[in-house]
Amino acid sequence: MTEISPYYQRNLTCFSCRGEFKTTKIRSRFIRYHQHDTDFCPNYLSTELNPLLYNVNVCPHCGFSFTENFSKHMIPVIRNEIHNHISAHWSGQSYGGLRTVEEGIKTYKLAILSASVKREKPIVKAGLYLRTAWLYRTLKDSDQEFRFMKLAVEAYCASYSQEDFIDTQMSTARILYLIAELYYRLGNYSQSAIYFSKVIQQQKHTKEPRIIEMARHRWEDLREDYKKAK
């Protein structure tokens, strides 16, 4: 009987250069979820079988890197900018096989560059920043984790202000919670308190009571930490 691999190859078409390529994904049956951190960072029983490492698709032909959250719409002027800022400097690396955490981080940085050149919405960039911070957390690199959390909270604030998260899987309560939680982790207790309050105010309007409950617990943690800090 043939043993099924946890990994499989997915065929993709780059919507920048339109080149075809293959990339590795993990079969859902092999993903063993353990728990999540208070900023929704998932923890898996296996560090190798971490789907976060394979979230970004990197085109080996042109270097354009994207996730499922990217808009596939691309006007010619943006395609030209991708060529000038990314493809012209691309040396043909391949990220289509198995990835280490360090390689996973590189793919997110490529996606961040691609999202910036393509002018993706703040909600898309925020997700990339946050997941990069999560991967740095697994390496216990707190400086880089904090750097990308700061970028993430700025992007989430922009997304909330512009309301570009509407019609995505991100609800108002969830984005407010993430902003509050990231400010908390960054040590900005005053901003964190403001946004946790906004989350709790959503209790009559949200279909996610778990988010409200998480916000209440973190509000209590914040009060205790604030007292200790004083």
GROMACS .gro file of C-alpha atoms in nm:
model
  230
    1MET     CA    1   0.000   0.000   0.000
    2THR     CA    2   0.144   0.334  -0.107
    3GLU     CA    3   0.204   0.578   0.178
    4ILE     CA    4   0.044   0.916   0.114
    5SER     CA    5   0.276   1.214   0.156
    6PRO     CA    6   0.164   1.509   0.370
    7TYR     CA    7   0.268   1.731   0.079
    8TYR     CA    8   0.129   1.775  -0.269
    9GLN     CA    9   0.205   1.993  -0.568
   10ARG     CA   10  -0.048   2.251  -0.684
   11ASN     CA   11  -0.047   2.395  -1.035
   12LEU     CA   12  -0.077   2.773  -1.050
   13THR     CA   13  -0.070   3.050  -1.308
   14CYS     CA   14   0.101   3.375  -1.217
   15PHE     CA   15  -0.137   3.661  -1.281
   16SER     CA   16   0.153   3.897  -1.344
   17CYS     CA   17   0.361   3.719  -1.612
   18ARG     CA   18   0.097   3.448  -1.674
   19GLY     CA   19   0.364   3.181  -1.641
   20GLU     CA   20   0.265   2.839  -1.507
   21PHE     CA   21   0.440   2.685  -1.208
   22LYS     CA   22   0.400   2.434  -0.926
   23THR     CA   23   0.411   2.500  -0.555
   24THR     CA   24   0.393   2.279  -0.247
   25LYS     CA   25   0.094   2.265  -0.015
   26ILE     CA   26   0.010   2.048   0.288
   27ARG     CA   27  -0.283   1.807   0.285
   28SER     CA   28  -0.536   1.920   0.544
   29ARG     CA   29  -0.560   1.571   0.700
   30PHE     CA   30  -0.195   1.598   0.814
   31ILE     CA   31  -0.230   1.939   0.981
   32ARG     CA   32  -0.244   1.890   1.358
   33TYR     CA   33  -0.359   2.205   1.530
   34HIS     CA   34  -0.264   2.246   1.896
   35GLN     CA   35  -0.379   2.590   2.013
   36HIS     CA   36  -0.359   2.955   1.918
   37ASP     CA   37  -0.199   3.258   2.079
   38THR     CA   38  -0.407   3.558   2.183
   39ASP     CA   39  -0.337   3.725   1.847
   40PHE     CA   40  -0.472   3.416   1.664
   41CYS     CA   41  -0.127   3.279   1.581
   42PRO     CA   42  -0.188   2.906   1.526
   43ASN     CA   43   0.039   2.655   1.694
   44TYR     CA   44   0.080   2.315   1.534
   45LEU     CA   45   0.205   1.990   1.683
   46SER     CA   46   0.458   1.961   1.401
   47THR     CA   47   0.685   2.254   1.319
   48GLU     CA   48   0.746   2.111   0.971
   49LEU     CA   49   0.378   2.062   0.885
   50ASN     CA   50   0.296   2.429   0.930
   51PRO     CA   51   0.068   2.559   0.652
   52LEU     CA   52   0.185   2.915   0.719
   53LEU     CA   53   0.512   2.821   0.548
   54TYR     CA   54   0.329   2.750   0.223
   55ASN     CA   55   0.074   3.031   0.222
   56VAL     CA   56   0.269   3.244  -0.027
   57ASN     CA   57   0.299   3.140  -0.391
   58VAL     CA   58   0.625   3.256  -0.552
   59CYS     CA   59   0.639   3.263  -0.931
   60PRO     CA   60   0.983   3.127  -1.030
   61HIS     CA   61   0.963   3.303  -1.367
   62CYS     CA   62   0.914   3.665  -1.260
   63GLY     CA   63   0.934   3.672  -0.878
   64PHE     CA   64   0.582   3.802  -0.826
   65SER     CA   65   0.459   3.650  -0.498
   66PHE     CA   66   0.098   3.632  -0.385
   67THR     CA   67  -0.157   3.466  -0.160
   68GLU     CA   68  -0.521   3.374  -0.205
   69ASN     CA   69  -0.611   3.716  -0.064
   70PHE     CA   70  -0.451   3.910  -0.349
   71SER     CA   71  -0.676   4.062  -0.611
   72LYS     CA   72  -0.623   3.892  -0.948
   73HIS     CA   73  -0.709   4.211  -1.133
   74MET     CA   74  -0.396   4.369  -1.277
   75ILE     CA   75  -0.385   4.664  -1.515
   76PRO     CA   76  -0.094   4.701  -1.761
   77VAL     CA   77   0.071   4.988  -1.571
   78ILE     CA   78   0.092   4.774  -1.255
   79ARG     CA   79   0.227   4.480  -1.453
   80ASN     CA   80   0.500   4.710  -1.587
   81GLU     CA   81   0.585   4.830  -1.236
   82ILE     CA   82   0.614   4.469  -1.118
   83HIS     CA   83   0.852   4.401  -1.404
   84ASN     CA   84   1.064   4.708  -1.326
   85HIS     CA   85   1.073   4.669  -0.945
   86ILE     CA   86   1.068   4.290  -0.907
   87SER     CA   87   1.112   4.084  -1.223
   88ALA     CA   88   1.405   4.284  -1.360
   89HIS     CA   89   1.599   4.197  -1.043
   90TRP     CA   90   1.478   3.838  -1.013
   91SER     CA   91   1.741   3.566  -1.041
   92GLY     CA   92   1.503   3.273  -1.078
   93GLN     CA   93   1.496   3.130  -0.725
   94SER     CA   94   1.250   2.848  -0.666
   95TYR     CA   95   1.038   2.819  -0.354
   96GLY     CA   96   0.821   2.542  -0.496
   97GLY     CA   97   0.957   2.266  -0.271
   98LEU     CA   98   0.966   2.214   0.105
   99ARG     CA   99   1.036   2.527   0.307
  100THR     CA  100   1.216   2.601   0.631
  101VAL     CA  101   1.087   2.877   0.859
  102GLU     CA  102   1.359   3.106   0.726
  103GLU     CA  103   1.252   3.035   0.368
  104GLY     CA  104   0.890   3.088   0.468
  105ILE     CA  105   0.982   3.433   0.600
  106LYS     CA  106   1.157   3.514   0.272
  107THR     CA  107   0.840   3.428   0.078
  108TYR     CA  108   0.634   3.661   0.298
  109LYS     CA  109   0.881   3.943   0.241
  110LEU     CA  110   0.856   3.881  -0.133
  111ALA     CA  111   0.476   3.894  -0.102
  112ILE     CA  112   0.496   4.217   0.099
  113LEU     CA  113   0.706   4.372  -0.178
  114SER     CA  114   0.465   4.242  -0.442
  115ALA     CA  115   0.163   4.373  -0.249
  116SER     CA  116   0.324   4.716  -0.219
  117VAL     CA  117   0.408   4.740  -0.589
  118LYS     CA  118   0.064   4.606  -0.686
  119ARG     CA  119  -0.101   4.847  -0.438
  120GLU     CA  120  -0.302   4.583  -0.256
  121LYS     CA  121  -0.541   4.696   0.016
  122PRO     CA  122  -0.414   4.751   0.371
  123ILE     CA  123  -0.608   4.446   0.493
  124VAL     CA  124  -0.400   4.225   0.261
  125LYS     CA  125  -0.071   4.382   0.369
  126ALA     CA  126  -0.171   4.358   0.736
  127GLY     CA  127  -0.218   3.982   0.705
  128LEU     CA  128   0.125   3.944   0.548
  129TYR     CA  129   0.293   4.152   0.819
  130LEU     CA  130   0.119   3.961   1.097
  131ARG     CA  131   0.208   3.619   0.961
  132THR     CA  132   0.568   3.728   0.918
  133ALA     CA  133   0.568   3.829   1.285
  134TRP     CA  134   0.428   3.487   1.376
  135LEU     CA  135   0.709   3.308   1.193
  136TYR     CA  136   0.969   3.525   1.366
  137ARG     CA  137   0.800   3.426   1.693
  138THR     CA  138   0.872   3.061   1.619
  139LEU     CA  139   1.239   3.158   1.583
  140LYS     CA  140   1.220   3.355   1.911
  141ASP     CA  141   1.344   3.665   1.728
  142SER     CA  142   1.155   3.925   1.932
  143ASP     CA  143   1.309   4.228   1.759
  144GLN     CA  144   1.185   4.123   1.416
  145GLU     CA  145   0.856   3.997   1.562
  146PHE     CA  146   0.791   4.339   1.714
  147ARG     CA  147   0.896   4.513   1.394
  148PHE     CA  148   0.638   4.326   1.189
  149MET     CA  149   0.368   4.350   1.457
  150LYS     CA  150   0.410   4.728   1.443
  151LEU     CA  151   0.372   4.723   1.065
  152ALA     CA  152   0.068   4.495   1.104
  153VAL     CA  153  -0.113   4.718   1.353
  154GLU     CA  154  -0.053   5.024   1.135
  155ALA     CA  155  -0.197   4.842   0.835
  156TYR     CA  156  -0.495   4.710   1.034
  157CYS     CA  157  -0.567   5.064   1.157
  158ALA     CA  158  -0.558   5.187   0.797
  159SER     CA  159  -0.787   4.903   0.694
  160TYR     CA  160  -1.034   4.983   0.973
  161SER     CA  161  -1.032   5.351   0.882
  162GLN     CA  162  -1.085   5.282   0.512
  163GLU     CA  163  -1.325   4.992   0.577
  164ASP     CA  164  -1.150   4.787   0.309
  165PHE     CA  165  -1.196   4.471   0.517
  166ILE     CA  166  -1.569   4.467   0.446
  167ASP     CA  167  -1.669   4.170   0.228
  168THR     CA  168  -1.367   3.975   0.351
  169GLN     CA  169  -1.352   3.710   0.624
  170MET     CA  170  -1.244   3.982   0.868
  171SER     CA  171  -1.531   4.117   1.079
  172THR     CA  172  -1.540   4.454   1.257
  173ALA     CA  173  -1.508   4.288   1.598
  174ARG     CA  174  -1.213   4.078   1.484
  175ILE     CA  175  -1.015   4.363   1.329
  176LEU     CA  176  -1.073   4.580   1.638
  177TYR     CA  177  -0.960   4.292   1.858
  178LEU     CA  178  -0.644   4.240   1.654
  179ILE     CA  179  -0.558   4.611   1.672
  180ALA     CA  180  -0.609   4.607   2.049
  181GLU     CA  181  -0.411   4.286   2.096
  182LEU     CA  182  -0.118   4.402   1.883
  183TYR     CA  183  -0.102   4.735   2.066
  184TYR     CA  184  -0.103   4.538   2.391
  185ARG     CA  185   0.183   4.316   2.277
  186LEU     CA  186   0.376   4.624   2.167
  187GLY     CA  187   0.335   4.781   2.512
  188ASN     CA  188   0.102   5.061   2.402
  189TYR     CA  189  -0.150   5.012   2.680
  190SER     CA  190  -0.349   5.331   2.622
  191GLN     CA  191  -0.426   5.250   2.257
  192SER     CA  192  -0.490   4.889   2.346
  193ALA     CA  193  -0.748   4.990   2.607
  194ILE     CA  194  -0.927   5.213   2.356
  195TYR     CA  195  -0.962   4.934   2.103
  196PHE     CA  196  -1.055   4.662   2.353
  197SER     CA  197  -1.337   4.894   2.462
  198LYS     CA  198  -1.447   4.923   2.100
  199VAL     CA  199  -1.454   4.544   2.073
  200ILE     CA  200  -1.674   4.507   2.381
  201GLN     CA  201  -1.908   4.772   2.240
  202GLN     CA  202  -1.964   4.541   1.943
  203GLN     CA  203  -2.129   4.273   2.161
  204LYS     CA  204  -2.482   4.359   2.043
  205HIS     CA  205  -2.383   4.370   1.677
  206THR     CA  206  -2.146   4.079   1.630
  207LYS     CA  207  -2.204   3.711   1.559
  208GLU     CA  208  -1.869   3.629   1.720
  209PRO     CA  209  -1.929   3.614   2.096
  210ARG     CA  210  -1.595   3.436   2.139
  211ILE     CA  211  -1.414   3.752   2.024
  212ILE     CA  212  -1.602   3.957   2.284
  213GLU     CA  213  -1.510   3.704   2.553
  214MET     CA  214  -1.144   3.709   2.447
  215ALA     CA  215  -1.146   4.089   2.460
  216ARG     CA  216  -1.286   4.083   2.815
  217HIS     CA  217  -1.013   3.844   2.931
  218ARG     CA  218  -0.741   4.048   2.764
  219TRP     CA  219  -0.886   4.367   2.913
  220GLU     CA  220  -0.836   4.215   3.258
  221ASP     CA  221  -0.481   4.111   3.166
  222LEU     CA  222  -0.416   4.464   3.043
  223ARG     CA  223  -0.538   4.617   3.369
  224GLU     CA  224  -0.307   4.392   3.571
  225ASP     CA  225  -0.007   4.466   3.350
  226TYR     CA  226  -0.080   4.837   3.363
  227LYS     CA  227  -0.087   4.828   3.743
  228LYS     CA  228   0.246   4.645   3.750
  229ALA     CA  229   0.397   4.893   3.505
  230LYS     CA  230   0.298   5.185   3.729
   0.00000   0.00000   0.00000
